[in-house]
Short mmCIF file of C-alpha atoms and ligand atoms in Angstrom, two decimals:
data_model
loop_
_atom_site.label_atom_id
_atom_site.label_comp_id
_atom_site.label_asym_id
_atom_site.label_seq_id
_atom_site.Cartn_x
_atom_site.Cartn_y
_atom_site.Cartn_z
CA MET A 1 -8.99 -10.06 -14.75
CA THR A 2 -8.56 -7.75 -11.76
CA ARG A 3 -5.09 -6.28 -11.47
CA ILE A 4 -4.07 -6.81 -7.89
CA THR A 5 -1.68 -4.24 -6.53
CA ASN A 6 -0.17 -2.90 -3.34
CA HIS A 7 -2.68 0.00 -3.58
CA MET A 8 -5.77 -2.09 -3.11
CA PRO A 9 -7.55 -1.71 0.23
CA THR A 10 -6.34 -4.20 2.83
CA ALA A 11 -9.76 -5.75 3.21
CA ALA A 12 -10.01 -6.50 -0.55
CA LEU A 13 -6.56 -8.10 -0.54
CA GLN A 14 -7.55 -10.17 2.51
CA ALA A 15 -10.76 -11.38 0.88
CA LEU A 16 -8.90 -12.48 -2.27
CA ASP A 17 -6.19 -14.11 -0.12
CA ALA A 18 -8.81 -16.04 1.87
CA ALA A 19 -10.67 -17.11 -1.30
CA HIS A 20 -7.62 -18.50 -3.20
CA HIS A 21 -4.39 -18.64 -1.27
CA MET A 22 -3.72 -21.70 0.92
CA HIS A 23 -1.23 -20.73 3.68
CA PRO A 24 1.41 -23.02 5.27
CA PHE A 25 0.77 -24.06 8.85
CA THR A 26 -2.56 -22.26 9.07
CA ALA A 27 -6.13 -23.01 9.89
CA ALA A 28 -7.78 -21.40 6.87
CA ALA A 29 -11.17 -20.92 8.44
CA GLU A 30 -9.75 -19.06 11.41
CA LEU A 31 -7.54 -16.87 9.24
CA ALA A 32 -10.39 -16.07 6.79
CA ALA A 33 -12.47 -14.74 9.69
CA LYS A 34 -9.62 -12.49 10.79
CA GLY A 35 -7.79 -11.53 7.60
CA ALA A 36 -4.06 -12.03 6.96
CA ARG A 37 -1.57 -9.33 7.69
CA VAL A 38 -0.40 -7.97 4.32
CA ILE A 39 3.26 -7.06 4.08
CA THR A 40 3.98 -4.70 1.18
CA ARG A 41 7.66 -3.72 1.41
CA ALA A 42 10.73 -3.89 3.58
CA SER A 43 14.08 -2.22 4.14
CA GLY A 44 16.89 -3.07 6.49
CA VAL A 45 15.27 -4.66 9.59
CA ARG A 46 11.87 -3.09 9.01
CA LEU A 47 8.71 -4.27 7.30
CA THR A 48 5.84 -2.10 6.14
CA ASP A 49 2.30 -3.48 6.07
CA SER A 50 -0.70 -2.43 3.90
CA GLU A 51 -1.90 -0.18 6.71
CA GLY A 52 1.37 1.71 6.71
CA ASN A 53 2.65 0.29 9.95
CA GLU A 54 6.40 0.01 10.21
CA ILE A 55 7.26 -3.23 12.04
CA LEU A 56 10.66 -4.30 13.40
CA ASP A 57 11.31 -7.78 12.01
CA GLY A 58 12.67 -9.78 14.95
CA MET A 59 12.51 -13.01 12.86
CA ALA A 60 14.45 -12.03 9.71
CA GLY A 61 11.43 -13.19 7.68
CA LEU A 62 11.50 -16.84 8.62
CA TRP A 63 15.03 -16.98 10.08
CA CYS A 64 16.48 -16.22 6.67
CA VAL A 65 16.92 -12.54 5.68
CA ASN A 66 20.37 -12.43 7.28
CA ILE A 67 21.68 -9.36 5.40
CA GLY A 68 18.45 -7.45 5.83
CA TYR A 69 15.94 -6.27 3.27
CA GLY A 70 16.34 -4.01 0.26
CA ARG A 71 19.85 -4.81 -0.97
CA GLU A 72 20.00 -3.51 -4.54
CA GLU A 73 23.09 -5.59 -5.32
CA LEU A 74 21.06 -8.80 -4.99
CA ALA A 75 18.34 -7.46 -7.27
CA GLU A 76 21.02 -6.53 -9.77
CA ALA A 77 22.64 -9.97 -9.51
CA ALA A 78 19.34 -11.67 -10.22
CA ALA A 79 18.54 -9.40 -13.14
CA ARG A 80 22.01 -9.84 -14.65
CA GLN A 81 21.79 -13.61 -14.40
CA MET A 82 18.24 -13.70 -15.83
CA ARG A 83 19.41 -11.82 -18.84
CA GLU A 84 22.53 -13.91 -19.42
CA LEU A 85 21.25 -17.37 -18.56
CA PRO A 86 17.93 -17.57 -16.64
CA TYR A 87 17.94 -21.33 -16.47
CA TYR A 88 19.91 -24.35 -17.37
CA ASN A 89 20.12 -27.70 -15.59
CA THR A 90 23.09 -29.51 -14.06
CA PHE A 91 22.02 -32.98 -15.05
CA PHE A 92 23.45 -34.96 -17.97
CA GLN A 93 27.08 -33.89 -17.44
CA THR A 94 26.30 -30.21 -17.85
CA THR A 95 27.20 -27.25 -15.59
CA HIS A 96 27.17 -23.47 -15.54
CA VAL A 97 29.21 -20.74 -13.90
CA PRO A 98 26.90 -19.68 -11.09
CA ALA A 99 26.64 -23.23 -9.73
CA ILE A 100 30.40 -23.78 -10.12
CA ALA A 101 31.28 -20.50 -8.37
CA LEU A 102 28.82 -20.98 -5.53
CA ALA A 103 29.89 -24.51 -4.83
CA ALA A 104 33.52 -23.49 -4.79
CA ARG A 105 32.74 -20.55 -2.46
CA ILE A 106 30.74 -22.77 -0.09
CA ALA A 107 33.57 -25.28 -0.01
CA GLU A 108 36.01 -22.50 0.99
CA LEU A 109 33.71 -21.34 3.78
CA ALA A 110 32.73 -24.74 5.19
CA PRO A 111 35.07 -26.25 7.83
CA GLY A 112 37.17 -29.35 7.59
CA ASP A 113 36.83 -31.50 4.50
CA LEU A 114 33.28 -30.41 3.63
CA ASN A 115 34.15 -29.63 0.07
CA HIS A 116 31.28 -30.78 -2.14
CA VAL A 117 27.77 -29.34 -2.54
CA PHE A 118 24.60 -31.01 -3.79
CA PHE A 119 22.09 -28.22 -4.55
CA ALA A 120 18.37 -28.23 -3.73
CA GLY A 121 15.61 -25.72 -3.78
CA SER A 122 15.04 -25.56 -0.04
CA GLY A 123 16.04 -26.98 3.28
CA SER A 124 13.33 -29.66 3.15
CA GLU A 125 14.58 -30.89 -0.25
CA ALA A 126 18.15 -30.87 1.02
CA ASN A 127 17.16 -33.06 3.94
CA ASP A 128 15.34 -35.44 1.57
CA THR A 129 18.56 -35.54 -0.39
CA ASN A 130 20.46 -36.35 2.84
CA ILE A 131 18.18 -39.35 3.58
CA ARG A 132 18.78 -40.82 0.12
CA MET A 133 22.47 -39.85 0.19
CA VAL A 134 23.41 -41.55 3.52
CA ARG A 135 21.51 -44.68 2.60
CA GLN A 136 23.18 -44.84 -0.77
CA TYR A 137 26.57 -44.18 0.84
CA TRP A 138 26.27 -47.30 3.04
CA ALA A 139 24.78 -49.38 0.17
CA ALA A 140 27.76 -48.44 -1.95
CA LEU A 141 30.00 -49.73 0.82
CA GLY A 142 28.15 -53.06 0.77
CA LYS A 143 26.05 -52.32 3.84
CA PRO A 144 22.50 -51.68 2.54
CA GLU A 145 21.01 -52.62 5.92
CA LYS A 146 22.55 -49.51 7.43
CA ARG A 147 19.55 -47.28 6.64
CA VAL A 148 18.06 -46.10 9.95
CA ILE A 149 18.41 -42.40 10.69
CA ILE A 150 18.25 -41.24 14.27
CA SER A 151 16.81 -37.84 14.97
CA ARG A 152 15.29 -36.05 17.96
CA LYS A 153 11.88 -35.18 19.25
CA ASN A 154 10.90 -31.49 18.68
CA ALA A 155 13.46 -31.23 15.90
CA TYR A 156 12.51 -29.38 12.71
CA HIS A 157 14.01 -30.59 9.46
CA GLY A 158 11.33 -29.49 6.90
CA SER A 159 7.88 -30.30 5.66
CA THR A 160 8.28 -32.76 2.83
CA MET A 161 7.60 -36.45 3.63
CA GLY A 162 11.31 -36.96 4.35
CA GLY A 163 11.90 -33.65 6.15
CA ALA A 164 8.81 -33.97 8.34
CA SER A 165 9.77 -37.58 9.18
CA LEU A 166 13.25 -36.51 10.23
CA GLY A 167 11.62 -33.77 12.26
CA GLY A 168 10.25 -34.70 15.64
CA MET A 169 7.17 -32.55 15.67
CA ALA A 170 4.33 -34.66 17.06
CA ALA A 171 1.67 -32.50 15.48
CA MET A 172 3.23 -33.00 12.03
CA HIS A 173 3.52 -36.79 12.53
CA SER A 174 -0.19 -36.87 13.43
CA GLN A 175 -1.12 -36.02 9.80
CA GLY A 176 -0.46 -38.11 6.78
CA GLY A 177 1.07 -41.22 8.32
CA LEU A 178 4.52 -40.01 9.30
CA PRO A 179 7.29 -40.73 9.99
CA ILE A 180 8.30 -42.83 6.99
CA ALA A 181 10.07 -46.15 7.76
CA ASP A 182 13.50 -46.33 9.44
CA ILE A 183 13.56 -42.92 11.06
CA VAL A 184 13.56 -42.94 14.87
CA HIS A 185 13.68 -40.17 17.45
CA ILE A 186 15.45 -39.75 20.80
CA ASP A 187 14.73 -37.04 23.42
CA GLN A 188 15.89 -33.44 22.98
CA PRO A 189 18.46 -31.67 25.18
CA HIS A 190 15.78 -29.27 26.50
CA TRP A 191 16.90 -28.73 30.09
CA TYR A 192 14.41 -25.99 30.98
CA ALA A 193 11.32 -28.12 30.16
CA GLU A 194 12.61 -31.63 30.72
CA GLY A 195 15.67 -31.46 33.03
CA SER A 196 13.73 -31.71 36.30
CA ASP A 197 16.30 -31.41 39.14
CA MET A 198 19.33 -32.46 37.22
CA THR A 199 22.13 -30.00 36.58
CA PRO A 200 22.11 -28.79 32.92
CA GLU A 201 25.46 -30.51 32.34
CA ASP A 202 24.38 -33.90 33.76
CA PHE A 203 21.20 -33.63 31.81
CA GLY A 204 22.98 -32.80 28.59
CA ARG A 205 25.21 -35.82 28.88
CA ALA A 206 22.28 -38.09 29.75
CA ARG A 207 20.34 -36.88 26.66
CA ALA A 208 23.41 -37.42 24.44
CA ARG A 209 23.86 -40.94 25.82
CA GLN A 210 20.33 -41.78 24.54
CA LEU A 211 22.02 -41.83 21.12
CA GLU A 212 24.45 -44.49 22.26
CA GLU A 213 21.56 -46.45 23.88
CA LYS A 214 19.52 -46.29 20.66
CA ILE A 215 22.49 -47.47 18.59
CA ALA A 216 22.99 -50.39 21.00
CA GLU A 217 19.26 -51.18 20.88
CA LEU A 218 18.94 -51.21 17.10
CA GLY A 219 22.46 -52.42 16.33
CA GLU A 220 25.23 -50.26 14.81
CA ASP A 221 25.03 -52.27 11.60
CA ARG A 222 21.57 -50.84 11.01
CA ILE A 223 22.24 -47.11 11.73
CA ALA A 224 23.15 -44.83 8.82
CA ALA A 225 23.25 -41.38 10.49
CA PHE A 226 22.32 -39.09 13.26
CA ILE A 227 20.79 -35.72 12.29
CA ALA A 228 20.42 -32.64 14.48
CA GLU A 229 20.26 -28.86 14.43
CA PRO A 230 23.24 -27.47 16.33
CA VAL A 231 20.71 -25.27 18.15
CA GLN A 232 17.01 -26.23 17.71
CA GLY A 233 15.32 -23.27 16.00
CA ALA A 234 11.65 -23.93 15.21
CA GLY A 235 11.46 -26.07 18.34
CA GLY A 236 11.88 -22.94 20.40
CA VAL A 237 15.57 -21.82 20.19
CA ILE A 238 16.73 -24.48 22.56
CA ILE A 239 20.42 -24.01 23.28
CA PRO A 240 21.81 -27.35 24.47
CA PRO A 241 23.90 -27.67 27.68
CA GLU A 242 27.64 -27.43 26.92
CA SER A 243 28.08 -31.13 27.77
CA TYR A 244 25.78 -32.21 24.93
CA TRP A 245 27.62 -31.83 21.66
CA PRO A 246 30.99 -33.14 22.74
CA GLU A 247 29.28 -36.30 23.94
CA ILE A 248 27.28 -36.61 20.70
CA GLN A 249 30.44 -36.15 18.69
CA ARG A 250 32.24 -38.82 20.71
CA ILE A 251 29.43 -41.29 20.18
CA CYS A 252 29.27 -40.67 16.41
CA ASP A 253 33.02 -41.15 16.21
CA ALA A 254 33.01 -44.29 18.37
CA HIS A 255 30.26 -45.94 16.29
CA ASP A 256 30.37 -46.14 12.52
CA ILE A 257 27.61 -43.61 11.75
CA LEU A 258 27.46 -40.37 9.82
CA LEU A 259 26.66 -37.08 11.50
CA ILE A 260 24.41 -34.60 9.69
CA ALA A 261 24.30 -31.05 11.09
CA ASP A 262 21.17 -29.26 9.92
CA GLU A 263 22.51 -25.75 9.57
CA VAL A 264 19.46 -24.32 7.73
CA ILE A 265 18.98 -21.72 10.56
CA THR A 266 22.41 -21.79 12.21
CA GLY A 267 24.37 -21.44 8.97
CA PHE A 268 25.72 -18.25 7.45
CA GLY A 269 26.44 -16.22 10.53
CA ARG A 270 23.48 -16.74 12.85
CA THR A 271 25.69 -17.96 15.78
CA GLY A 272 28.62 -15.60 15.14
CA ASN A 273 30.58 -17.97 12.89
CA TRP A 274 29.86 -18.99 9.33
CA PHE A 275 28.38 -22.24 10.70
CA GLY A 276 26.85 -23.24 13.99
CA SER A 277 29.00 -26.36 13.91
CA GLN A 278 32.07 -24.09 14.41
CA THR A 279 30.43 -22.34 17.37
CA LEU A 280 29.49 -25.64 19.04
CA GLY A 281 32.54 -27.65 18.11
CA ILE A 282 30.76 -30.18 15.83
CA ARG A 283 32.54 -32.07 13.01
CA PRO A 284 29.72 -33.18 10.67
CA ASP A 285 30.00 -35.41 7.63
CA ILE A 286 27.13 -33.55 5.98
CA MET A 287 25.61 -30.12 6.52
CA THR A 288 22.12 -29.07 5.43
CA ILE A 289 22.00 -25.44 4.26
CA ALA A 290 19.29 -23.04 2.92
CA LYS A 291 17.79 -19.79 4.20
CA GLY A 292 20.77 -17.55 4.97
CA LEU A 293 22.69 -18.90 1.94
CA SER A 294 20.75 -16.39 -0.17
CA SER A 295 19.35 -14.33 2.75
CA GLY A 296 16.01 -15.59 1.46
CA TYR A 297 16.16 -13.39 -1.68
CA ALA A 298 15.90 -16.48 -3.88
CA PRO A 299 15.01 -20.06 -2.97
CA ILE A 300 18.05 -22.31 -2.64
CA GLY A 301 19.27 -25.04 -0.33
CA GLY A 302 21.80 -27.81 -0.41
CA SER A 303 23.89 -30.45 1.30
CA ILE A 304 27.61 -29.85 1.95
CA VAL A 305 29.31 -33.21 1.90
CA SER A 306 32.75 -34.38 3.14
CA ASP A 307 35.51 -35.65 0.81
CA GLY A 308 34.99 -39.19 2.09
CA VAL A 309 31.21 -39.33 1.62
CA ALA A 310 31.46 -37.62 -1.82
CA GLU A 311 34.08 -40.13 -3.01
CA VAL A 312 31.97 -43.18 -2.12
CA LEU A 313 28.80 -41.62 -3.53
CA GLY A 314 30.60 -40.76 -6.75
CA ARG A 315 31.46 -44.41 -7.53
CA ASP A 316 28.10 -45.04 -9.05
CA GLU A 317 25.27 -42.97 -10.50
CA PHE A 318 23.18 -41.47 -7.68
CA TYR A 319 19.67 -41.41 -9.09
CA HIS A 320 18.63 -38.15 -7.51
CA GLY A 321 18.29 -34.49 -8.37
CA TYR A 322 15.94 -31.58 -8.85
CA THR A 323 15.05 -29.42 -11.85
CA TYR A 324 16.23 -26.48 -9.85
CA SER A 325 19.41 -28.03 -8.39
CA GLY A 326 21.93 -25.13 -8.59
CA HIS A 327 19.41 -22.80 -10.29
CA PRO A 328 21.57 -20.10 -11.90
CA VAL A 329 19.56 -17.16 -10.66
CA SER A 330 19.40 -18.45 -7.04
CA ALA A 331 23.09 -19.31 -7.24
CA ALA A 332 24.01 -15.82 -8.52
CA VAL A 333 21.96 -14.18 -5.73
CA ALA A 334 23.56 -16.48 -3.11
CA LEU A 335 27.05 -15.63 -4.36
CA GLU A 336 26.29 -11.91 -4.17
CA ASN A 337 24.88 -12.39 -0.68
CA LEU A 338 28.08 -14.21 0.43
CA ARG A 339 30.19 -11.48 -1.14
CA ILE A 340 28.38 -8.86 0.89
CA MET A 341 28.53 -10.94 4.08
CA ASP A 342 32.29 -11.21 3.60
CA GLU A 343 33.09 -7.64 2.51
CA GLU A 344 30.87 -5.98 5.08
CA ARG A 345 32.25 -8.23 7.81
CA ILE A 346 28.77 -9.28 8.88
CA ILE A 347 30.01 -12.29 10.87
CA GLU A 348 32.32 -10.08 12.79
CA HIS A 349 29.47 -7.60 13.40
CA VAL A 350 27.39 -10.45 14.88
CA ARG A 351 30.21 -11.85 17.00
CA ASP A 352 31.78 -8.62 18.26
CA VAL A 353 28.89 -6.12 18.30
CA ALA A 354 25.32 -7.38 17.87
CA ALA A 355 25.42 -10.70 19.72
CA PRO A 356 27.12 -9.32 22.89
CA HIS A 357 24.72 -6.40 22.91
CA LEU A 358 21.68 -8.71 22.46
CA ALA A 359 22.94 -11.10 25.10
CA ALA A 360 23.11 -8.43 27.79
CA ALA A 361 19.79 -6.76 26.83
CA TRP A 362 17.97 -10.05 26.37
CA ALA A 363 19.19 -11.42 29.74
CA SER A 364 17.66 -8.31 31.36
CA LEU A 365 14.22 -9.62 30.40
CA ALA A 366 14.65 -12.42 32.88
CA ASP A 367 13.58 -10.04 35.68
CA HIS A 368 10.10 -9.82 34.16
CA PRO A 369 7.43 -11.66 36.21
CA LEU A 370 6.42 -13.74 33.21
CA VAL A 371 9.91 -14.78 32.08
CA GLY A 372 11.33 -18.01 33.49
CA GLU A 373 14.39 -18.12 31.24
CA ALA A 374 16.02 -15.66 28.78
CA ARG A 375 18.88 -17.14 26.72
CA SER A 376 20.59 -16.28 23.47
CA LEU A 377 23.39 -17.56 21.29
CA GLY A 378 24.66 -15.27 18.55
CA LEU A 379 21.53 -13.63 17.13
CA MET A 380 19.02 -16.31 18.11
CA ALA A 381 17.25 -16.05 21.39
CA SER A 382 14.32 -17.35 23.37
CA LEU A 383 12.25 -16.58 26.47
CA ALA A 384 10.35 -19.23 28.41
CA LEU A 385 7.12 -17.79 29.71
CA SER A 386 6.10 -19.22 33.03
CA PRO A 387 3.52 -18.52 35.76
CA ASP A 388 5.89 -19.87 38.43
CA LYS A 389 9.54 -19.05 37.64
CA ALA A 390 11.08 -20.82 40.62
CA ARG A 391 9.61 -24.14 39.62
CA ARG A 392 10.04 -23.56 35.86
CA ALA A 393 6.36 -24.51 35.75
CA PRO A 394 4.25 -24.56 32.58
CA PHE A 395 0.85 -22.80 32.53
CA ALA A 396 -2.29 -24.79 33.45
CA ALA A 397 -3.89 -23.44 30.25
CA PRO A 398 -3.17 -25.38 27.01
CA ALA A 399 0.38 -24.85 25.76
CA GLY A 400 0.70 -21.85 23.54
CA THR A 401 -2.29 -19.90 24.97
CA VAL A 402 -0.17 -17.28 26.65
CA GLY A 403 2.49 -17.46 24.01
CA HIS A 404 -0.08 -16.59 21.36
CA ILE A 405 -1.31 -13.59 23.39
CA CYS A 406 2.28 -12.43 23.67
CA ARG A 407 2.88 -12.74 19.87
CA GLU A 408 -0.29 -10.66 19.23
CA ARG A 409 0.87 -8.00 21.74
CA CYS A 410 4.29 -7.93 19.99
CA PHE A 411 2.56 -7.28 16.64
CA ALA A 412 0.43 -4.56 18.19
CA ASN A 413 3.67 -2.94 19.30
CA ASN A 414 5.21 -3.24 15.84
CA LEU A 415 7.54 -6.10 16.62
CA VAL A 416 7.63 -9.51 14.97
CA MET A 417 8.49 -12.09 17.62
CA ARG A 418 7.39 -15.68 17.13
CA HIS A 419 5.93 -17.98 19.75
CA VAL A 420 6.58 -21.72 19.95
CA GLY A 421 4.09 -22.92 22.52
CA ASP A 422 4.87 -20.66 25.44
CA ARG A 423 8.42 -19.84 24.35
CA MET A 424 9.03 -16.56 22.58
CA VAL A 425 11.79 -16.60 19.97
CA ILE A 426 13.71 -14.08 17.87
CA ALA A 427 16.32 -14.33 15.08
CA PRO A 428 16.66 -10.77 13.66
CA PRO A 429 18.58 -9.85 10.51
CA LEU A 430 22.30 -10.12 11.28
CA VAL A 431 22.83 -6.46 10.33
CA ILE A 432 20.71 -5.21 13.23
CA THR A 433 22.34 -2.33 15.10
CA PRO A 434 22.61 -1.96 18.90
CA ALA A 435 20.09 0.88 18.74
CA ASP A 436 17.57 -1.37 17.02
CA ILE A 437 18.30 -4.13 19.49
CA ASP A 438 17.40 -1.68 22.24
CA LEU A 439 14.17 -0.80 20.41
CA LEU A 440 13.38 -4.50 20.05
CA ILE A 441 13.92 -5.05 23.78
CA GLU A 442 11.81 -2.04 24.68
CA ARG A 443 8.89 -3.32 22.51
CA ALA A 444 9.31 -6.86 23.81
CA ARG A 445 9.15 -5.64 27.41
CA LYS A 446 6.01 -3.64 26.69
CA ALA A 447 4.43 -6.64 25.00
CA LEU A 448 5.35 -8.83 28.00
CA ASP A 449 3.73 -6.27 30.39
CA GLU A 450 0.55 -6.29 28.28
CA THR A 451 0.65 -10.10 28.07
CA TRP A 452 0.91 -10.39 31.82
CA ALA A 453 -2.05 -8.10 32.36
CA ALA A 454 -4.15 -9.87 29.75
CA ALA A 455 -3.24 -13.32 31.20
CA ARG A 456 -4.15 -12.08 34.68
CA ASP A 457 -7.51 -10.72 33.49
CA LYS A 458 -8.31 -14.03 31.78
CA GLY A 459 -7.24 -16.11 34.82
CA LEU A 460 -4.33 -17.65 32.84
CA LEU A 461 -1.58 -17.15 35.41
CA GLU A 462 -2.27 -20.54 37.06
CA ALA A 463 0.61 -23.00 36.98
CA ALA A 464 0.06 -26.59 35.99
CA ALA A 465 0.01 -28.93 38.99
N1 PXG B 1 15.87 -27.57 8.65
C1 PXG B 1 15.79 -26.63 9.59
C2 PXG B 1 16.68 -26.60 10.75
C3 PXG B 1 14.83 -25.57 9.42
O1 PXG B 1 14.69 -24.66 10.37
C4 PXG B 1 14.16 -26.62 7.35
C5 PXG B 1 15.12 -27.54 7.55
C6 PXG B 1 13.32 -26.67 6.09
O2 PXG B 1 13.66 -25.64 5.25
P1 PXG B 1 12.61 -25.21 4.07
O3 PXG B 1 13.45 -24.24 3.26
O4 PXG B 1 12.15 -26.38 3.34
O5 PXG B 1 11.47 -24.50 4.81
C7 PXG B 1 14.01 -25.58 8.30
C8 PXG B 1 12.94 -24.53 8.08
C9 PXG B 1 9.17 -21.77 12.02
C10 PXG B 1 9.63 -22.31 10.70
O6 PXG B 1 7.97 -21.59 12.19
C11 PXG B 1 10.93 -22.77 10.55
C12 PXG B 1 11.31 -23.23 9.32
C13 PXG B 1 10.45 -23.26 8.23
C14 PXG B 1 9.17 -22.74 8.39
C15 PXG B 1 8.74 -22.27 9.64
O7 PXG B 1 9.99 -21.58 12.92
N2 PXG B 1 12.57 -23.82 9.21
#
């Protein structure tokens, strides 16, 4: 057997990768022709690839490495836990200290009466748990017909059958017969793309009222829950108008349905509070968490559940759980991550230092000829690329053509910035300094200039009619 190491030539690693490794959300044939970028190590907010390039990670991995790379304490916590108790389950009336301590700590951090945690291995699994949990909750109350979950188009809630069904990604639904039964979608509060000539505030209220209309259409006695990300992440960092969430909260309160806030991206400091719900004034019955809980150092997710929901669920056996629910190594790593977040005042750093600095610097990109909108909330931000800023017009070229060029120009300038169609998004590690934010903006601006020139040369600066 070949020993495969960091020291092999990039091309050899790429050939083995193409031969054997199936990538998520990737056209394998296209990638094989090009070769995957090989990341070999990372420290702080910087990645190193197999060619020795040092790349500023504007995406915190995949929206998850909140405390930054290379923290020895997390490696130590994992090693310590592996030596002491690498695995035990939490089924069959058994528990262990890492799961107890982490659940108790999360209950302390979570707002209101969100005091109970059901652990999963990922955000997708946690959302699958949520589907089963809300349906079982209503069944236990003698209302088994309350099983429909309302979500939103262009939402992202994961990639399992349940997660992808809750999500509102048309491309994902086009494969494999999704969504599963009794999940329906209303429109998103995406003013820039869909608000036409309404004010953002009127539009936000109108989009929220679609929830009330959907409840009326299907009947309150059939609706179990509404699920939403406080700020859509994978959909393109879509920050809702300020009128949106108060109206959604009013509707959930007025009708007897549960509110699930999917905090997989917005949780653990991303918006300048522990949870996005606190930033946006949302009072959920259940929160989905993952990613920043362990800063991505170990896989773990979960559902934080209110006293009321947990009490009802606890009346009977809930036939649900995962081998790795509350995995001791992941739990120990997550606890250490939360300790560092707390002791190093990382939330305060986001709120008082990094987010205000990013907000000002990011907004300055709006003067670029290709940028129709530049918005941020905490340390998540997006740019809408447009060939005609005044009209907020999309490109005539297929969606994502120019966005893809921009992403490639970012990489060429040693910056990871993701594109979602023709929106560019960032969510850097929360520990990023003002100096590195300035470097990020400098590289982004250069990439935008190069994208504009490339789009002009290829005749891509036409607006759709
Ligand atoms: N909910 C939300 C809000 C997410 O952003 C999940 C659930 C699923 O989590 P897991 O751990 O099962 O992946 C996510 C994940 C992207 C991208 O391209 C975003 C996610 C995952 C993969 C890619 O922006 N978010």
